[in-house]
Structures are given as C-alpha cells and as structure tokens.
Short mmCIF file of C-alpha atoms in Angstrom, two decimals:
data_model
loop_
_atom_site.label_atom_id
_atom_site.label_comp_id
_atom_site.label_asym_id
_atom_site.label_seq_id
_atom_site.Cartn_x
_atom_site.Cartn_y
_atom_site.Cartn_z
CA UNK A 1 79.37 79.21 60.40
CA UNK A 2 77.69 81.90 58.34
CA UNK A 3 78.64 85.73 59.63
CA UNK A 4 76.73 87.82 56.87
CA UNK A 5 77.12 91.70 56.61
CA UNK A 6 75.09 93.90 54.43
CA UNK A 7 74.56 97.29 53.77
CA UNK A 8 74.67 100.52 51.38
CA UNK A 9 77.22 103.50 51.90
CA UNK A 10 78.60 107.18 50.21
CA UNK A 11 80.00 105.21 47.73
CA UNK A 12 76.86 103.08 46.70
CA UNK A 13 73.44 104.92 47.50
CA UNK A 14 72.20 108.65 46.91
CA UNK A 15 71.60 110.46 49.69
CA UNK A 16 67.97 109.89 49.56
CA UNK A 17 68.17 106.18 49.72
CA UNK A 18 70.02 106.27 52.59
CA UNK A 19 67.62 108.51 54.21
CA UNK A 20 65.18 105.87 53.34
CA UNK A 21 67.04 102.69 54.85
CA UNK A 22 68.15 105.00 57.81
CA UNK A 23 67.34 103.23 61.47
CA UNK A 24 66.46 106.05 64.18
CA UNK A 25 65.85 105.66 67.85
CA UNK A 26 62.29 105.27 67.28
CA UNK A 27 62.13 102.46 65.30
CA UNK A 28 65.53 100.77 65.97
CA UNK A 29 64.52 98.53 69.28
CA UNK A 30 61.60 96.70 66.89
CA UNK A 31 63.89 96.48 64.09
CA UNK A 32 66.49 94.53 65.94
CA UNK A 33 63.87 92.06 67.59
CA UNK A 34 62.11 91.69 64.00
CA UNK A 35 65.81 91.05 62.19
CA UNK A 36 66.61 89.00 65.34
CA UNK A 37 64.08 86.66 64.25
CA UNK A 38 65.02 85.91 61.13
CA UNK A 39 68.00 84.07 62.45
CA UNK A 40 68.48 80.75 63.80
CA UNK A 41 70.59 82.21 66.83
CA UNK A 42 68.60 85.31 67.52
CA UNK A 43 71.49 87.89 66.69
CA UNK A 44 71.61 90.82 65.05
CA UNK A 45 73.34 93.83 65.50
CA UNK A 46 72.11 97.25 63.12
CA UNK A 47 74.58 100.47 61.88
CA UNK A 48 73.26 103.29 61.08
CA UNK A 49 74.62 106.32 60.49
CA UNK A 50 74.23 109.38 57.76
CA UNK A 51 76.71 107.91 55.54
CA UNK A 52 75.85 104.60 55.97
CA UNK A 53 73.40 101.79 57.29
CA UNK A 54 74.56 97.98 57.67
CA UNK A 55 73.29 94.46 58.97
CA UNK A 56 75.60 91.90 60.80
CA UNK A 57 73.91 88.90 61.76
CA UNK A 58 74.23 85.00 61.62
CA UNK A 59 72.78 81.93 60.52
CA UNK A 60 70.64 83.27 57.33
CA UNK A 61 70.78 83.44 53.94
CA UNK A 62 71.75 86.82 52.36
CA UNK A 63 68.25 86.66 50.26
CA UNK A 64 66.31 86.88 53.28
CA UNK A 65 68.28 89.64 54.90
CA UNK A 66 67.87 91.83 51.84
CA UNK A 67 63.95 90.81 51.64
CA UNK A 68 63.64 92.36 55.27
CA UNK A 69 65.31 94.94 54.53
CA UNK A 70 63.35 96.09 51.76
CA UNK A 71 59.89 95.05 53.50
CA UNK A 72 60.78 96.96 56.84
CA UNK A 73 61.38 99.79 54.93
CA UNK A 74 58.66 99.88 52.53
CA UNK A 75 60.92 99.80 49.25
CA UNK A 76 61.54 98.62 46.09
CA UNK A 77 64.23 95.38 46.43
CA UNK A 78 64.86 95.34 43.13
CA UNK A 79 65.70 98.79 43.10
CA UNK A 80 67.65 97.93 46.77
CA UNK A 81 69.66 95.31 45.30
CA UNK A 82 71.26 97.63 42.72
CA UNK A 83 73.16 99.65 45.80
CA UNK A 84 73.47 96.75 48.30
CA UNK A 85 77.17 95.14 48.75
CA UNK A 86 77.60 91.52 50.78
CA UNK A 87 80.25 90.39 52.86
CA UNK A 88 79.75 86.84 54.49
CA UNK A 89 82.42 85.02 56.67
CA UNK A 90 86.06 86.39 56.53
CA UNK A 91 84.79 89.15 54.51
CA UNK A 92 82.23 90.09 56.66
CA UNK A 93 84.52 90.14 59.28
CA UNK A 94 87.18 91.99 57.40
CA UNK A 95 84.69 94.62 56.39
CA UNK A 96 83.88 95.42 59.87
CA UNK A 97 87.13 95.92 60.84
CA UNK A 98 87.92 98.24 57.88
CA UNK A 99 84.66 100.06 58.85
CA UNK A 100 85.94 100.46 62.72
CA UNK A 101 89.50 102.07 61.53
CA UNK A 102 87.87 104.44 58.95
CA UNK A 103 89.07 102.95 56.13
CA UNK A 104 85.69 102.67 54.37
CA UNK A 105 84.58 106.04 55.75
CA UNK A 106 84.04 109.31 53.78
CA UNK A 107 86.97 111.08 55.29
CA UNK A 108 90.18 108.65 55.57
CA UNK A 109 90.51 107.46 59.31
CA UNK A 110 88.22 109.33 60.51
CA UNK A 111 87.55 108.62 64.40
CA UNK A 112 83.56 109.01 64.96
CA UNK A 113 82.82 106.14 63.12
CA UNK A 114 83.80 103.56 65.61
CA UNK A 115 82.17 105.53 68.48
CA UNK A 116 79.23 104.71 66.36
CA UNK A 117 79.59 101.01 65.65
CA UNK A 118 80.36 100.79 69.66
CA UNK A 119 76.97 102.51 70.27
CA UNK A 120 75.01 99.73 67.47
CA UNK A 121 76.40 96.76 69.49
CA UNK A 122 75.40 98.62 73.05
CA UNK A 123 71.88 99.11 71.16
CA UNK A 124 71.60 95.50 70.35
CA UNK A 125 73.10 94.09 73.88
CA UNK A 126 70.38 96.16 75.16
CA UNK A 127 67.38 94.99 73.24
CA UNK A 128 68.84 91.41 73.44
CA UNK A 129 70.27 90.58 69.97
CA UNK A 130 73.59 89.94 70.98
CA UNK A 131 74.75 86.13 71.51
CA UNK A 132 78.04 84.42 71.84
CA UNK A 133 79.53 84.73 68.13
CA UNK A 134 78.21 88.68 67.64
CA UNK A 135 79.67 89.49 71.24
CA UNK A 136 83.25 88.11 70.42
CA UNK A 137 82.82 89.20 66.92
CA UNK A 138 82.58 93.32 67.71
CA UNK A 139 85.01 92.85 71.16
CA UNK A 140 87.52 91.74 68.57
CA UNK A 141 86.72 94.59 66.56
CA UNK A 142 87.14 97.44 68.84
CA UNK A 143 90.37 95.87 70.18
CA UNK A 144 91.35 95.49 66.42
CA UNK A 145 90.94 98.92 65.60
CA UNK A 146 92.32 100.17 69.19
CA UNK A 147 95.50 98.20 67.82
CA UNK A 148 95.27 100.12 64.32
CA UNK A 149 94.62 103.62 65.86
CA UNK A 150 97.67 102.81 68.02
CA UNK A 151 100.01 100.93 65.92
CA UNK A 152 99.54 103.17 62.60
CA UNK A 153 99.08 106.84 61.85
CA UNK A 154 95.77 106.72 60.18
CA UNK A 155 94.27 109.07 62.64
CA UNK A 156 97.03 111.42 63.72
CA UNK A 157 97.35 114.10 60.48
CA UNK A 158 94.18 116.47 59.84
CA UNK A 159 92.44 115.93 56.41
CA UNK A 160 89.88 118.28 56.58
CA UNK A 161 90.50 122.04 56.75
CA UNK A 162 88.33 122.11 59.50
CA UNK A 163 90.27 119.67 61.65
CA UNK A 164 93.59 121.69 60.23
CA UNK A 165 92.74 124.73 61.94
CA UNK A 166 91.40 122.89 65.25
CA UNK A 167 94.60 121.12 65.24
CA UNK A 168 96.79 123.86 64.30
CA UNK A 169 95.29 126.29 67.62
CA UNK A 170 95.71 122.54 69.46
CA UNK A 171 99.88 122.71 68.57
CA UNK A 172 100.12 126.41 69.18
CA UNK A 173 97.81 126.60 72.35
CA UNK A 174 98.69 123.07 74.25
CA UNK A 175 95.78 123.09 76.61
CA UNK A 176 92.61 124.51 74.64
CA UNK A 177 90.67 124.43 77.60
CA UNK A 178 91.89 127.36 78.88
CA UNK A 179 91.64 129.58 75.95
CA UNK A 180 88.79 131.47 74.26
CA UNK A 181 87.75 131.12 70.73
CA UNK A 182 85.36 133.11 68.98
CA UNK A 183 84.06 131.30 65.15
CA UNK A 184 83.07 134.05 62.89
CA UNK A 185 80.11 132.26 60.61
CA UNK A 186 77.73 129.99 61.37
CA UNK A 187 77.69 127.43 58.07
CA UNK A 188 78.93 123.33 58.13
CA UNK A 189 82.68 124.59 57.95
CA UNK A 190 82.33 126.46 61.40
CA UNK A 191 80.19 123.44 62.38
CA UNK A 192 82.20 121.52 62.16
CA UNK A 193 85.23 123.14 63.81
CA UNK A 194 83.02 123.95 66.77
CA UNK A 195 82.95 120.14 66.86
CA UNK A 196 86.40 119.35 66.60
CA UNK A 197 86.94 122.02 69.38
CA UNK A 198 84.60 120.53 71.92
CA UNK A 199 86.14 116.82 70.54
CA UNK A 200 89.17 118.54 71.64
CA UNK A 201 87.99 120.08 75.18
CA UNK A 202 88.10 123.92 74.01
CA UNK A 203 87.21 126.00 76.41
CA UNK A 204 85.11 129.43 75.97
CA UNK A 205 83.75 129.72 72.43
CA UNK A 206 81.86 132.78 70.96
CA UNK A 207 80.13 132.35 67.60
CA UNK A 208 79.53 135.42 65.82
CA UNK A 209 77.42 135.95 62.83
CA UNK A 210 75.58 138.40 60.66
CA UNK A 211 72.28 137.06 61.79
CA UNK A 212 71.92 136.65 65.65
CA UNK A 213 68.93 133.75 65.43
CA UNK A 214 71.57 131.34 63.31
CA UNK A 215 74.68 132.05 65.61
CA UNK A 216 72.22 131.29 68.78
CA UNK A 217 71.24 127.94 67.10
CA UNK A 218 74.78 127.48 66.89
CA UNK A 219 75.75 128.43 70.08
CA UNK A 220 72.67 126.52 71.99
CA UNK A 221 74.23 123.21 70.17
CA UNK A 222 78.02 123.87 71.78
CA UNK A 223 77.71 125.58 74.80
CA UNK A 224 78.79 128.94 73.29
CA UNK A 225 77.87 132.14 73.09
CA UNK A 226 76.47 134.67 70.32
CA UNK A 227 77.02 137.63 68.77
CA UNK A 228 76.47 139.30 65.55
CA UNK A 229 79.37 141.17 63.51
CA UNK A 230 79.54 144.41 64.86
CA UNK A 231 79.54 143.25 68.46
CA UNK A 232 83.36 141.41 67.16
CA UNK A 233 85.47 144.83 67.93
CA UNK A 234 83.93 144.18 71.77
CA UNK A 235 84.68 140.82 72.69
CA UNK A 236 88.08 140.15 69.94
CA UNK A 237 89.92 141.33 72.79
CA UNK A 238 89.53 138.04 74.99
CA UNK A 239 89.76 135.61 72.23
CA UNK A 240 93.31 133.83 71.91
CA UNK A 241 91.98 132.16 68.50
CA UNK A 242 89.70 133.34 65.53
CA UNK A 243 88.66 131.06 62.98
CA UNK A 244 86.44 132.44 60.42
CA UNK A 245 84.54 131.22 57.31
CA UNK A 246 82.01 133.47 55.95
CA UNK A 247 80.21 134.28 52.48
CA UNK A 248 81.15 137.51 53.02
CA UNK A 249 82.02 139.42 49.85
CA UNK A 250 84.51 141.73 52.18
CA UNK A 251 87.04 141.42 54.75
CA UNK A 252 85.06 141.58 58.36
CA UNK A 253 88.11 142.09 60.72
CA UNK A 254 90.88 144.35 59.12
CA UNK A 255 94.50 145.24 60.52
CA UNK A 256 93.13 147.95 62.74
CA UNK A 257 90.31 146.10 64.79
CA UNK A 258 93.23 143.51 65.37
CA UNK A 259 95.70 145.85 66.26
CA UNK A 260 93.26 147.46 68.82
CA UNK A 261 92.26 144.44 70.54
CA UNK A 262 96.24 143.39 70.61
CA UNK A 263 96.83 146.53 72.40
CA UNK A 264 94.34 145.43 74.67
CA UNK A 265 95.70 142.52 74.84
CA UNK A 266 99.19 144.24 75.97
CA UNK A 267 100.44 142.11 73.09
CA UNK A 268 99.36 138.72 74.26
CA UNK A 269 99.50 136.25 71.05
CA UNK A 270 96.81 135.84 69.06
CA UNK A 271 95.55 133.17 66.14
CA UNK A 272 93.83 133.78 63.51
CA UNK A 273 93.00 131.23 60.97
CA UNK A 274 90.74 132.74 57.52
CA UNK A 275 89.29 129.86 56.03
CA UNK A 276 87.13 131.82 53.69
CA UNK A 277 87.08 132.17 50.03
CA UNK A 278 86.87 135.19 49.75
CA UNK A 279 89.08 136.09 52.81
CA UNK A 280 87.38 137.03 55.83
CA UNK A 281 90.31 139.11 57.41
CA UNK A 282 92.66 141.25 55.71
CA UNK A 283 96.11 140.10 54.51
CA UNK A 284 98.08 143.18 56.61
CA UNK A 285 96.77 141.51 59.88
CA UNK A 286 99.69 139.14 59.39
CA UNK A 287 102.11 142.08 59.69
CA UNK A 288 101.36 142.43 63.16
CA UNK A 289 103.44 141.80 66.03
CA UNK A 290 101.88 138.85 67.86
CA UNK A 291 99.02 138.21 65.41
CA UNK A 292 99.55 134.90 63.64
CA UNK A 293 97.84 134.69 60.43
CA UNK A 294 97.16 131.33 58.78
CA UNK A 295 94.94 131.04 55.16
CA UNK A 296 92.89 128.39 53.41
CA UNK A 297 96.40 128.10 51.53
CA UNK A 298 98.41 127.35 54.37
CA UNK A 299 95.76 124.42 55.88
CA UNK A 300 95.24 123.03 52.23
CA UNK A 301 99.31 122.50 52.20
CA UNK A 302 98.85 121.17 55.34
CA UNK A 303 95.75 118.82 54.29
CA UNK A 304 97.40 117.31 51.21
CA UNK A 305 100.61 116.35 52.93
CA UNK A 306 98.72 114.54 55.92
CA UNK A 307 96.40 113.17 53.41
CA UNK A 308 99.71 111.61 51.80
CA UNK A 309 100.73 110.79 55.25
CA UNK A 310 97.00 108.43 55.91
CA UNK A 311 97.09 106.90 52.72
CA UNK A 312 100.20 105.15 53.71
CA UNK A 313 99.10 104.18 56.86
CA UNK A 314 96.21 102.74 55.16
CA UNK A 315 98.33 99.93 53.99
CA UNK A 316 99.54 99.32 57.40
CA UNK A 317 95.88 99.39 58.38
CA UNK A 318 94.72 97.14 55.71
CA UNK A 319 97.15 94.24 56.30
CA UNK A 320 96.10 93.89 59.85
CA UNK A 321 92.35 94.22 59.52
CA UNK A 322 93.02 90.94 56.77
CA UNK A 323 95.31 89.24 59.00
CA UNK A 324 93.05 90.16 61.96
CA UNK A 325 89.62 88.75 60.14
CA UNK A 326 91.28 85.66 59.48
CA UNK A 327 92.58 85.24 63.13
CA UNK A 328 88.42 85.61 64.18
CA UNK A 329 87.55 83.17 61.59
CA UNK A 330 90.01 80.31 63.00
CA UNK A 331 88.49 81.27 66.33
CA UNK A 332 85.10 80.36 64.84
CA UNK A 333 86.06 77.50 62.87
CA UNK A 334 87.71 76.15 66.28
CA UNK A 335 83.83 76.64 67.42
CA UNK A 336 82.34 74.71 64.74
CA UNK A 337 84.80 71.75 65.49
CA UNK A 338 83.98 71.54 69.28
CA UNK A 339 80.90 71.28 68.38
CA UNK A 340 81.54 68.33 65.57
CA UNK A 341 83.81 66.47 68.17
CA UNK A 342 81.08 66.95 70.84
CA UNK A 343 78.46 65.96 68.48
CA UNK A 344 80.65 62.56 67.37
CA UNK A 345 81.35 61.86 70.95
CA UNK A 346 77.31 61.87 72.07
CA UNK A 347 76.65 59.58 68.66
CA UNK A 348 79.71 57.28 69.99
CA UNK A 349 78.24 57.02 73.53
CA UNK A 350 74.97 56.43 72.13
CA UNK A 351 75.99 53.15 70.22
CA UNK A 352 77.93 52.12 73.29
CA UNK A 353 74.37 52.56 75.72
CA UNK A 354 72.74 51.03 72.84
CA UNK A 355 75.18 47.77 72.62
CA UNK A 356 75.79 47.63 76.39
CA UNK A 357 72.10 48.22 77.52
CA UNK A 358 71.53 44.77 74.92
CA UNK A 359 74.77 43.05 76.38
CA UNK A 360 73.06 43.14 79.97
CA UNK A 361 69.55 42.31 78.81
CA UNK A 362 71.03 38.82 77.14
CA UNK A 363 73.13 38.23 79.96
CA UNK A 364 69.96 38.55 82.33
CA UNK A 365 68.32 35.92 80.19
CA UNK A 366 71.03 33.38 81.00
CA UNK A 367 72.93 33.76 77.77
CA UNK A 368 76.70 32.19 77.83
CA UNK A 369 78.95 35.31 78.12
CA UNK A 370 81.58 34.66 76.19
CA UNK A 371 78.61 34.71 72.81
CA UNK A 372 77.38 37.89 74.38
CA UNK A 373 80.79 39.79 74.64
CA UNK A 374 81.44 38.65 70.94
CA UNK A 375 78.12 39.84 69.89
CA UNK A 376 78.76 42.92 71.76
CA UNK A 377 82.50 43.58 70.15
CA UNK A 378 81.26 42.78 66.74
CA UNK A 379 78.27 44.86 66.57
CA UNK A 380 79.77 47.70 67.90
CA UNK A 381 83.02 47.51 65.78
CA UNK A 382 80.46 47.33 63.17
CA UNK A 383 77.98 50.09 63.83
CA UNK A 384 81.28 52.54 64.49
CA UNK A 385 83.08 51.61 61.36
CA UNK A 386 80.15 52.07 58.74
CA UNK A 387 79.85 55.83 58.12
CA UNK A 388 84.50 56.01 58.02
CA UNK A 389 83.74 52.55 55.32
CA UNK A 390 81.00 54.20 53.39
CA UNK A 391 83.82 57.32 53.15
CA UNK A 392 86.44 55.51 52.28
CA UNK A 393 84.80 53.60 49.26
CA UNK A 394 83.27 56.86 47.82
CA UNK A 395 86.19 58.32 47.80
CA UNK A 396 88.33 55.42 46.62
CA UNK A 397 85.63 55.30 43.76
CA UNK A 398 85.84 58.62 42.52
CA UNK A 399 89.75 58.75 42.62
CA UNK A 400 89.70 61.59 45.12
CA UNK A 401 92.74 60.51 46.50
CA UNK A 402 93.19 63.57 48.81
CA UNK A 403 90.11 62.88 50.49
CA UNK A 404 91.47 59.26 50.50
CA UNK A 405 94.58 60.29 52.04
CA UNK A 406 92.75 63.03 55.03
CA UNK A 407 90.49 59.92 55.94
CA UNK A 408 93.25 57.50 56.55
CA UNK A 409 94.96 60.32 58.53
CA UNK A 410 91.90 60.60 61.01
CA UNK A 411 91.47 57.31 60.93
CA UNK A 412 95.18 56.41 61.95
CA UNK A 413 95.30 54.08 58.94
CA UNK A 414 99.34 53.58 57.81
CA UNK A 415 101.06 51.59 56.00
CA UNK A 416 103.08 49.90 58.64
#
C-alpha cells in the first residue's frame, strides 16, 4: 500500500509557478496516460485548478512523481521541490479529504472546490486512469465531505463580501429567480457576485457600467444584459436588488433617482447593497420608505462573525476528515491482507500438489504405503514449518520478544 499525493497551492507557490504546473484541457488526457505509466497499477488521477495543482496516484516512489512533474512541465526540480508538499498513505488520504471540505482552500469552506476534484476523477475515469484503490479512494471522499457539508456549518455563513450581499438579497428575496438585479460595475467584486447569483438561480440580471464593451463582456459570460450609467435612471425601476461596486470617485445613484424609480415602483421594496469604497450610492437613500440600504460596513460585520462561525466548524470538520482517512486506510490494509492470506494459501496448496503429486508417483512404483504416507507427513510438516522456525529463532535471538509473542499467537503456540 503506497497512496502518494503531491502538489503546490496559495500557500506554497507564486502565482506564476502555478501557472506553470497548471494542467488544461489540452494537455490533460496525455498527462494522465504519461503519469499513469509511471505506476505499477496504472492510476492516476490530476487536480488542477487556479489555486492549486495536485497528483494522487499509487504504487511509486515520491522521487519519481516529482521528476515527472518537473520534466512534463519543462522546469527546474530543484527549484520545484522548494514549493512541493507530500502526503503518502493516511496523510494522503487525509489531505484529500481536507481539500474536498475546503479546509485547505483560499476562502474557508468554500464549495467549488469539490465540484472540481469531482470533475479530476471524471477526467481520469474517462481517459482510463482510474483502478480499484483510486475509485474507492475519491467515492469515499465525496461521501466524506457530503457528511461534513451536512453534519457541520463550514459552508452555511458568507465570508466574502461578495457572497454577503448574494446571500443577504437570498434571505430578503426567498426565491431569486423571480427577481431582477441590476450590478453596477463590471470589476472581480461584481464578478464574482454575478457568480454567486447564477450559483444561486437569480433570475434577470442587468450589468451596468461606464464603458458598454466591459459590461457586454460581462453580461455575454452570465446571461445578462448591459447598460452603461446613464441608461440606470431607465431600467432602476424593474430591479428589486442593486449591488454596486465601482471606482467611482462620486455617488452614481443618489436619493432622488431612487425615489423616482420607487414611485414607479408604487413603493414595491427595493435592495440596495453599496459595496464600494468610496460609496457608490448616497447615504439619504436609506431614508426612504421601502429602500433598504446595506454598506461595505454592514456585510464586513456580517463577514467577520460568520468567519468566527467557520472556524469553529473547522474543528468539527477536521476531526472527521482524520477519523475518516484512517477508516479508508483499514479498508486498504484489509486489502493488503486478502491478498497475503490468498498469497499463503496458493504457496500452501503448492507444497501439498508438490508432496501429493510425489506420494502417487512412489506409490505407482510399488512402494509400501505406509513408508510413503510417512514420507509424505514428514516432508510436508517440514517444508510448512521452515519459514514460522526460521521466524521464531531470529526473533528469539535478537530478544524481540514482541515479535516472539505475535508469532506464537498466529501460530496457536500456548503454554498449555
């Protein structure tokens, strides 16, 4: 048994390493068959992802593994070594599972991960890496971290201030499918809440921007459509939720635009989250009847307390990824005995064929039984007692008396 995980993350390699060891969908198919072969049982499975990139195979030694690495990729292994960590066995095992729950991610418990490792182990089923131990190996996984997700609240509290707002319009408008939200901006903050929102089945969304090209590129990614600023006064009347994060020096909707499109509204409730620094709508818009105004302030309050909240779950998390890793590892060990006990049982049979096959042979040439049968007994006593003798008197010679002892036990030696 010899699981072995390797890999460089966030917390280990630049940015432009990790570009460098990164696996796209171009090469990854030959890089799994070319791993693959470096193993005795032909499995390997490859992660890859911006923050990360990892190797989980069996049957070879860690040197190797890093050598391909660094030949595949055309780099320095010396310079690769420095920013590699390696897990083998339990660890291995346990690191995977940590990875799947988010506890070795960027942002505490964050969720996308284990979509990801799922897609690495479809990848290698498909290309034909994946073998007995790998299989059971990540279907343990994803039911271990289906069990964390579930039995712990590592995922449930928002630690970014993008997921904040998303989750605040989530608690204030139940079903986000049937409302319409326009993002003001078009940087990685209102990227990445137009993600949330589609993670979180948001209907209509209108992305509005100074520039019209960068809110279309924006727009053509989610299924939205674009504006620029000034068009806002003409379509804020249909939006239920505004989140905006701009560079914008000044306030681009004040009370009055808000207070118009409310009256168009005939007062229906509206939320508007400003997660801009400088603040992207003014502070009187809160004043309004049926506008509900929520700052960077209010989701960074938010933020640190949930943050609080994951960190304890984290524990919870972490005992049952440990206890779960060693539960895997007795399954394997329970493999590598079958196949001892099977192995010993063939070797058994063998001497038996051997001493039987001779048994017949003399008997055939007239030999008197009873000599035969004695020869028979004797030699196969013999032959199945050397290798437990030879054990016994090494270890009786060295004084390893616990050896001693775990020999007589399988042997059914007492003192009786």
């Amino acid at each position: 048994m010899t699981l072995v995980a390797i890999g460089i993350n966030h917390k280990t390699a630049s940015v432009s390493l990790r570009e460098k060891v990164a696996f796209g969908p171009d090469i990854l198919g030959d890089a799994l068959k070319s791993l693959a072969a470096q193993t005795r049982t032909g499995e390997a499975v490859i992660v890859s992802t911006c923050n990360r990139t990892e190797l989980y195979t069996n049957q070879v030694g860690s040197d190797r593994l890093i050598g391909w690495l660094s030949q595949f990729h055309n780099l320095d292994e010396a310079e690769l070594r420095q920013c590699i960590y390696l897990h083998t066995d339990q660890k291995a095992v346990q690191h995977l599972l940590r990875v799947s729950a988010g506890l070795d991610s960027l942002v505490l418990g964050e969720p996308q991960i284990l979509g990801q490792i799922k897609k690495a182990f479809f990848d290698a089923r498909e290309m034909g890496t994946i073998a007995h131990t790998l299989d059971r190996l990540f279907q343990h996984t994803f039911k271990v971290a289906k069990r964390i997700r579930t039995e712990t609240e590592i995922g449930a509290s928002a630690v970014s201030v993008a997921f904040a707002a998303v989750n605040l319009a989530k608690h204030i408008f139940d079903d986000l499918s049937k409302s319409r939200v326009m993002l003001v901006g078009a940087g990685e903050t209102i990227e990445l809440v137009a993600r949330h929102l589609g993670e979180q089945g948001a209907g209509e969304i209108v992305v509005a921007n100074r520039t019209l090209a960068r809110a279309q590129g924006m727009a053509q990614e989610f299924g939205a459509d674009a504006i620029t600023l000034p068009q806002i006064p003409e379509y804020l009347p249909q939006c239920d939720i505004v989140i905006s994060s701009t560079a914008s020096p000044l306030p681009i909707l004040g009370k009055g635009m808000v207070e118009n499109a409310l009256k168009k509204r005939r007062q229906q409730a509206m939320l508007l989250v400003d997660i801009a620094v400088p603040r992207d709508i003014e502070t009187e818009v809160g004043d309004l009847e049926n506008a509900y105004l929520y700052t960077v302030d209010d989701l960074q309050g938010i933020v640190q307390k949930n943050m609080a909240n994951r960190l304890e779950a984290a524990e919870q998390a972490e005992l049952i990824a440990q206890e779960q890793s060693l539960e895997f590892v007795n399954w394997l060990r329970g493999l590598d005995s079958v196949a001892t006990i099977k192995q010993y049982r063939q070797q058994s049979e063998g001497l038996k064929r051997a001493a039987m096959e001779r048994a017949i042979e003399r008997l055939e040439q007239g030999a008197d039984a009873e000599a035969v049968l004695n020869e028979l007994a004797n030699k196969l006593t013999n032959k199945l007692i050397h290798a437990p003798t030879q054990a016994l008197s090494k270890a009786a010679r060295s004084g390893d008396l616990d050896s001693l002892e775990l020999l007589r036990s399988a042997l059914g030696i007492n003192d009786n």
